[in-house]
Amino acid sequence: VEMAAGAVVEKYADRVAWAREAAGDRADQLEFQCWTAAVQVVPNAAEVFDSLAAMFALTPAQLRAAPLALIGTTGEIIETLQERRASLGFSYIVVPEAAMEAFGPVIAELAGT
């Protein structure tokens, strides 16, 4: 449950704000990376969030918002990543090796953006 408490999007936002504040004048030069534990390119994101949320001790809405999860269609994941880049500054995303092939279309769409 301790991991879950730190996984909500608000905790990520707090960490980013802390890092930006500590960097001072260099804040715009920071590159933020995010490790994702749950990556699934699927057409039924709502069902997957519902089934996985309890494993993370989060609600489905909290898991959907948490940067540790990327679940949905290629388009939905792209929108999520773009929103997280805009709101949190995450430009470097780490996905599990097992998800790399399925994640390929996401990378292809986002390349150079």
Short mmCIF file of N, CA and C in Angstrom, two decimals:
data_model
loop_
_atom_site.label_atom_id
_atom_site.label_comp_id
_atom_site.label_asym_id
_atom_site.label_seq_id
_atom_site.Cartn_x
_atom_site.Cartn_y
_atom_site.Cartn_z
N VAL A 1 0.83 -1.18 0.00
CA VAL A 1 0.00 0.00 0.00
C VAL A 1 0.88 1.26 0.00
N GLU A 2 2.07 1.18 0.58
CA GLU A 2 2.97 2.33 0.59
C GLU A 2 3.35 2.74 -0.83
N MET A 3 3.64 1.74 -1.70
CA MET A 3 3.95 2.06 -3.09
C MET A 3 2.78 2.78 -3.73
N ALA A 4 1.58 2.29 -3.47
CA ALA A 4 0.39 2.89 -4.06
C ALA A 4 0.22 4.34 -3.62
N ALA A 5 0.50 4.62 -2.38
CA ALA A 5 0.34 5.99 -1.88
C ALA A 5 1.26 6.95 -2.64
N GLY A 6 2.41 6.45 -3.06
CA GLY A 6 3.34 7.28 -3.81
C GLY A 6 3.11 7.26 -5.30
N ALA A 7 2.16 6.44 -5.76
CA ALA A 7 1.93 6.29 -7.19
C ALA A 7 0.87 7.22 -7.75
N VAL A 8 0.12 7.88 -6.90
CA VAL A 8 -0.93 8.76 -7.42
C VAL A 8 -0.28 9.96 -8.12
N VAL A 9 -0.97 10.47 -9.12
CA VAL A 9 -0.42 11.53 -9.96
C VAL A 9 -0.01 12.76 -9.14
N GLU A 10 -0.71 13.03 -8.07
CA GLU A 10 -0.37 14.20 -7.24
C GLU A 10 1.04 14.07 -6.65
N LYS A 11 1.45 12.86 -6.29
CA LYS A 11 2.80 12.65 -5.75
C LYS A 11 3.85 12.90 -6.82
N TYR A 12 3.55 12.47 -8.06
CA TYR A 12 4.48 12.75 -9.16
C TYR A 12 4.61 14.26 -9.36
N ALA A 13 3.49 14.96 -9.34
CA ALA A 13 3.50 16.41 -9.52
C ALA A 13 4.32 17.07 -8.41
N ASP A 14 4.18 16.59 -7.18
CA ASP A 14 4.97 17.12 -6.06
C ASP A 14 6.46 16.92 -6.30
N ARG A 15 6.84 15.74 -6.79
CA ARG A 15 8.26 15.44 -7.03
C ARG A 15 8.82 16.31 -8.14
N VAL A 16 8.04 16.51 -9.20
CA VAL A 16 8.49 17.36 -10.30
C VAL A 16 8.66 18.79 -9.81
N ALA A 17 7.71 19.29 -9.05
CA ALA A 17 7.80 20.65 -8.52
C ALA A 17 9.03 20.80 -7.62
N TRP A 18 9.29 19.80 -6.78
CA TRP A 18 10.47 19.83 -5.90
C TRP A 18 11.74 19.90 -6.73
N ALA A 19 11.83 19.07 -7.78
CA ALA A 19 13.03 19.05 -8.62
C ALA A 19 13.21 20.37 -9.35
N ARG A 20 12.12 20.92 -9.87
CA ARG A 20 12.20 22.21 -10.57
C ARG A 20 12.65 23.32 -9.62
N GLU A 21 12.09 23.30 -8.42
CA GLU A 21 12.47 24.31 -7.43
C GLU A 21 13.95 24.19 -7.07
N ALA A 22 14.40 22.96 -6.85
CA ALA A 22 15.80 22.73 -6.48
C ALA A 22 16.75 23.12 -7.61
N ALA A 23 16.30 22.98 -8.85
CA ALA A 23 17.15 23.31 -10.00
C ALA A 23 17.26 24.81 -10.23
N GLY A 24 16.31 25.55 -9.69
CA GLY A 24 16.37 27.01 -9.84
C GLY A 24 16.40 27.45 -11.29
N ASP A 25 17.42 28.23 -11.65
CA ASP A 25 17.54 28.76 -13.01
C ASP A 25 17.72 27.68 -14.06
N ARG A 26 18.12 26.50 -13.65
CA ARG A 26 18.35 25.39 -14.59
C ARG A 26 17.10 24.54 -14.80
N ALA A 27 15.99 24.89 -14.21
CA ALA A 27 14.77 24.06 -14.26
C ALA A 27 14.34 23.74 -15.69
N ASP A 28 14.48 24.69 -16.61
CA ASP A 28 14.06 24.45 -17.99
C ASP A 28 14.98 23.47 -18.72
N GLN A 29 16.12 23.18 -18.14
CA GLN A 29 17.07 22.25 -18.77
C GLN A 29 16.86 20.82 -18.30
N LEU A 30 15.99 20.62 -17.32
CA LEU A 30 15.77 19.28 -16.78
C LEU A 30 14.99 18.42 -17.77
N GLU A 31 15.34 17.13 -17.81
CA GLU A 31 14.58 16.15 -18.57
C GLU A 31 14.07 15.14 -17.55
N PHE A 32 12.77 14.94 -17.53
CA PHE A 32 12.17 14.02 -16.57
C PHE A 32 11.84 12.70 -17.25
N GLN A 33 12.22 11.62 -16.58
CA GLN A 33 11.88 10.30 -17.07
C GLN A 33 10.87 9.67 -16.14
N CYS A 34 10.11 8.72 -16.69
CA CYS A 34 9.10 8.04 -15.91
C CYS A 34 9.13 6.55 -16.23
N TRP A 35 9.26 5.74 -15.22
CA TRP A 35 9.19 4.29 -15.37
C TRP A 35 7.74 3.86 -15.27
N THR A 36 7.32 3.00 -16.17
CA THR A 36 5.95 2.51 -16.15
C THR A 36 5.94 1.03 -15.82
N ALA A 37 5.08 0.64 -14.89
CA ALA A 37 4.99 -0.75 -14.46
C ALA A 37 3.95 -1.52 -15.25
N ALA A 38 2.89 -0.85 -15.66
CA ALA A 38 1.79 -1.50 -16.37
C ALA A 38 1.64 -0.85 -17.74
N VAL A 39 2.03 -1.58 -18.79
CA VAL A 39 1.91 -1.09 -20.15
C VAL A 39 1.17 -2.14 -20.96
N GLN A 40 0.02 -1.73 -21.49
CA GLN A 40 -0.77 -2.63 -22.33
C GLN A 40 -1.43 -1.83 -23.43
N VAL A 41 -1.16 -2.21 -24.67
CA VAL A 41 -1.83 -1.61 -25.81
C VAL A 41 -3.03 -2.50 -26.11
N VAL A 42 -4.21 -2.02 -25.70
CA VAL A 42 -5.44 -2.81 -25.78
C VAL A 42 -6.62 -1.90 -26.14
N PRO A 43 -7.68 -2.50 -26.70
CA PRO A 43 -8.86 -1.71 -27.04
C PRO A 43 -9.83 -1.49 -25.88
N ASN A 44 -9.60 -2.17 -24.75
CA ASN A 44 -10.55 -2.14 -23.62
C ASN A 44 -9.90 -1.61 -22.34
N ALA A 45 -9.36 -0.40 -22.41
CA ALA A 45 -8.63 0.18 -21.29
C ALA A 45 -9.44 0.20 -20.00
N ALA A 46 -10.70 0.57 -20.08
CA ALA A 46 -11.52 0.68 -18.86
C ALA A 46 -11.57 -0.65 -18.12
N GLU A 47 -11.76 -1.74 -18.84
CA GLU A 47 -11.80 -3.06 -18.21
C GLU A 47 -10.46 -3.41 -17.56
N VAL A 48 -9.38 -3.08 -18.24
CA VAL A 48 -8.04 -3.38 -17.71
C VAL A 48 -7.77 -2.56 -16.46
N PHE A 49 -8.10 -1.28 -16.49
CA PHE A 49 -7.92 -0.44 -15.29
C PHE A 49 -8.75 -0.99 -14.13
N ASP A 50 -9.98 -1.39 -14.42
CA ASP A 50 -10.84 -1.97 -13.38
C ASP A 50 -10.21 -3.22 -12.77
N SER A 51 -9.63 -4.07 -13.61
CA SER A 51 -9.09 -5.33 -13.10
C SER A 51 -7.74 -5.16 -12.40
N LEU A 52 -6.95 -4.17 -12.78
CA LEU A 52 -5.62 -3.98 -12.19
C LEU A 52 -5.58 -3.05 -10.98
N ALA A 53 -6.56 -2.20 -10.85
CA ALA A 53 -6.53 -1.17 -9.81
C ALA A 53 -6.30 -1.73 -8.41
N ALA A 54 -6.98 -2.79 -8.06
CA ALA A 54 -6.84 -3.37 -6.72
C ALA A 54 -5.42 -3.85 -6.47
N MET A 55 -4.75 -4.34 -7.51
CA MET A 55 -3.37 -4.83 -7.36
C MET A 55 -2.44 -3.69 -6.91
N PHE A 56 -2.76 -2.48 -7.31
CA PHE A 56 -1.96 -1.31 -6.93
C PHE A 56 -2.55 -0.56 -5.74
N ALA A 57 -3.63 -1.08 -5.19
CA ALA A 57 -4.34 -0.44 -4.07
C ALA A 57 -4.79 0.98 -4.45
N LEU A 58 -5.24 1.12 -5.69
CA LEU A 58 -5.73 2.40 -6.20
C LEU A 58 -7.12 2.18 -6.78
N THR A 59 -7.85 3.26 -6.97
CA THR A 59 -9.11 3.18 -7.71
C THR A 59 -8.76 3.11 -9.20
N PRO A 60 -9.69 2.65 -10.04
CA PRO A 60 -9.41 2.67 -11.48
C PRO A 60 -9.05 4.08 -11.99
N ALA A 61 -9.72 5.11 -11.50
CA ALA A 61 -9.41 6.48 -11.92
C ALA A 61 -8.01 6.90 -11.49
N GLN A 62 -7.61 6.52 -10.27
CA GLN A 62 -6.26 6.85 -9.81
C GLN A 62 -5.21 6.14 -10.64
N LEU A 63 -5.46 4.86 -10.96
CA LEU A 63 -4.50 4.11 -11.77
C LEU A 63 -4.42 4.71 -13.17
N ARG A 64 -5.54 5.08 -13.75
CA ARG A 64 -5.55 5.69 -15.09
C ARG A 64 -4.70 6.97 -15.10
N ALA A 65 -4.77 7.75 -14.05
CA ALA A 65 -4.03 9.01 -13.97
C ALA A 65 -2.57 8.81 -13.56
N ALA A 66 -2.26 7.70 -12.93
CA ALA A 66 -0.91 7.47 -12.40
C ALA A 66 0.09 7.23 -13.53
N PRO A 67 1.20 7.94 -13.53
CA PRO A 67 2.20 7.75 -14.56
C PRO A 67 2.83 6.35 -14.60
N LEU A 68 2.57 5.53 -13.63
CA LEU A 68 3.13 4.17 -13.67
C LEU A 68 2.35 3.26 -14.60
N ALA A 69 1.23 3.73 -15.18
CA ALA A 69 0.41 2.91 -16.07
C ALA A 69 0.19 3.59 -17.41
N LEU A 70 0.35 2.83 -18.47
CA LEU A 70 0.01 3.25 -19.83
C LEU A 70 -0.82 2.14 -20.44
N ILE A 71 -2.11 2.34 -20.47
CA ILE A 71 -3.03 1.30 -20.93
C ILE A 71 -4.06 1.94 -21.85
N GLY A 72 -4.27 1.32 -23.00
CA GLY A 72 -5.28 1.80 -23.94
C GLY A 72 -4.87 1.52 -25.37
N THR A 73 -5.60 2.11 -26.29
CA THR A 73 -5.24 2.00 -27.70
C THR A 73 -3.99 2.85 -27.95
N THR A 74 -3.39 2.67 -29.11
CA THR A 74 -2.23 3.50 -29.45
C THR A 74 -2.57 4.97 -29.33
N GLY A 75 -3.70 5.38 -29.86
CA GLY A 75 -4.12 6.78 -29.78
C GLY A 75 -4.33 7.27 -28.36
N GLU A 76 -4.97 6.43 -27.54
CA GLU A 76 -5.20 6.82 -26.14
C GLU A 76 -3.89 6.97 -25.38
N ILE A 77 -2.94 6.07 -25.63
CA ILE A 77 -1.65 6.15 -24.95
C ILE A 77 -0.88 7.38 -25.43
N ILE A 78 -0.95 7.69 -26.70
CA ILE A 78 -0.29 8.89 -27.22
C ILE A 78 -0.87 10.13 -26.54
N GLU A 79 -2.18 10.22 -26.45
CA GLU A 79 -2.81 11.36 -25.77
C GLU A 79 -2.36 11.45 -24.31
N THR A 80 -2.30 10.31 -23.64
CA THR A 80 -1.86 10.28 -22.24
C THR A 80 -0.43 10.78 -22.13
N LEU A 81 0.45 10.30 -22.99
CA LEU A 81 1.85 10.72 -22.94
C LEU A 81 2.01 12.20 -23.24
N GLN A 82 1.24 12.70 -24.20
CA GLN A 82 1.31 14.14 -24.53
C GLN A 82 0.82 14.98 -23.36
N GLU A 83 -0.24 14.53 -22.70
CA GLU A 83 -0.76 15.25 -21.54
C GLU A 83 0.26 15.23 -20.41
N ARG A 84 0.88 14.08 -20.18
CA ARG A 84 1.89 14.00 -19.11
C ARG A 84 3.12 14.82 -19.42
N ARG A 85 3.47 14.92 -20.68
CA ARG A 85 4.60 15.77 -21.04
C ARG A 85 4.25 17.23 -20.76
N ALA A 86 3.02 17.64 -21.11
CA ALA A 86 2.59 19.02 -20.90
C ALA A 86 2.44 19.35 -19.42
N SER A 87 1.85 18.44 -18.64
CA SER A 87 1.55 18.75 -17.24
C SER A 87 2.70 18.44 -16.28
N LEU A 88 3.46 17.39 -16.56
CA LEU A 88 4.51 16.97 -15.63
C LEU A 88 5.92 17.12 -16.20
N GLY A 89 6.03 17.26 -17.51
CA GLY A 89 7.34 17.40 -18.12
C GLY A 89 8.01 16.08 -18.46
N PHE A 90 7.29 14.96 -18.40
CA PHE A 90 7.90 13.67 -18.71
C PHE A 90 8.13 13.55 -20.21
N SER A 91 9.40 13.47 -20.59
CA SER A 91 9.74 13.33 -22.01
C SER A 91 10.51 12.05 -22.28
N TYR A 92 10.84 11.32 -21.24
CA TYR A 92 11.61 10.08 -21.36
C TYR A 92 10.82 9.01 -20.62
N ILE A 93 10.30 8.04 -21.35
CA ILE A 93 9.42 7.02 -20.77
C ILE A 93 10.11 5.67 -20.84
N VAL A 94 10.12 4.95 -19.73
CA VAL A 94 10.70 3.61 -19.66
C VAL A 94 9.56 2.61 -19.57
N VAL A 95 9.56 1.66 -20.52
CA VAL A 95 8.53 0.62 -20.52
C VAL A 95 9.20 -0.73 -20.31
N PRO A 96 8.47 -1.69 -19.72
CA PRO A 96 9.03 -3.02 -19.53
C PRO A 96 9.40 -3.66 -20.88
N GLU A 97 10.45 -4.45 -20.88
CA GLU A 97 10.90 -5.09 -22.12
C GLU A 97 9.78 -5.91 -22.77
N ALA A 98 8.96 -6.56 -21.97
CA ALA A 98 7.88 -7.38 -22.50
C ALA A 98 6.86 -6.56 -23.30
N ALA A 99 6.80 -5.26 -23.06
CA ALA A 99 5.82 -4.40 -23.73
C ALA A 99 6.41 -3.66 -24.93
N MET A 100 7.69 -3.81 -25.17
CA MET A 100 8.35 -3.00 -26.20
C MET A 100 7.76 -3.20 -27.59
N GLU A 101 7.51 -4.42 -27.99
CA GLU A 101 6.99 -4.66 -29.34
C GLU A 101 5.59 -4.05 -29.51
N ALA A 102 4.72 -4.26 -28.54
CA ALA A 102 3.37 -3.70 -28.61
C ALA A 102 3.41 -2.18 -28.56
N PHE A 103 4.43 -1.62 -27.92
CA PHE A 103 4.57 -0.18 -27.76
C PHE A 103 5.15 0.48 -29.01
N GLY A 104 5.68 -0.30 -29.94
CA GLY A 104 6.31 0.21 -31.15
C GLY A 104 5.48 1.24 -31.91
N PRO A 105 4.17 0.97 -32.17
CA PRO A 105 3.36 1.97 -32.87
C PRO A 105 3.24 3.31 -32.12
N VAL A 106 3.27 3.27 -30.82
CA VAL A 106 3.24 4.52 -30.04
C VAL A 106 4.51 5.32 -30.31
N ILE A 107 5.64 4.63 -30.27
CA ILE A 107 6.93 5.29 -30.50
C ILE A 107 6.98 5.86 -31.92
N ALA A 108 6.51 5.07 -32.88
CA ALA A 108 6.52 5.53 -34.27
C ALA A 108 5.69 6.81 -34.43
N GLU A 109 4.55 6.88 -33.79
CA GLU A 109 3.69 8.06 -33.89
C GLU A 109 4.29 9.29 -33.21
N LEU A 110 4.99 9.06 -32.11
CA LEU A 110 5.52 10.18 -31.33
C LEU A 110 6.93 10.60 -31.75
N ALA A 111 7.59 9.81 -32.56
CA ALA A 111 8.98 10.12 -32.95
C ALA A 111 9.07 11.53 -33.49
N GLY A 112 9.97 12.29 -32.90
CA GLY A 112 10.22 13.65 -33.36
C GLY A 112 9.25 14.70 -32.85
N THR A 113 8.33 14.31 -31.97
CA THR A 113 7.39 15.32 -31.47
C THR A 113 7.85 15.88 -30.16
#
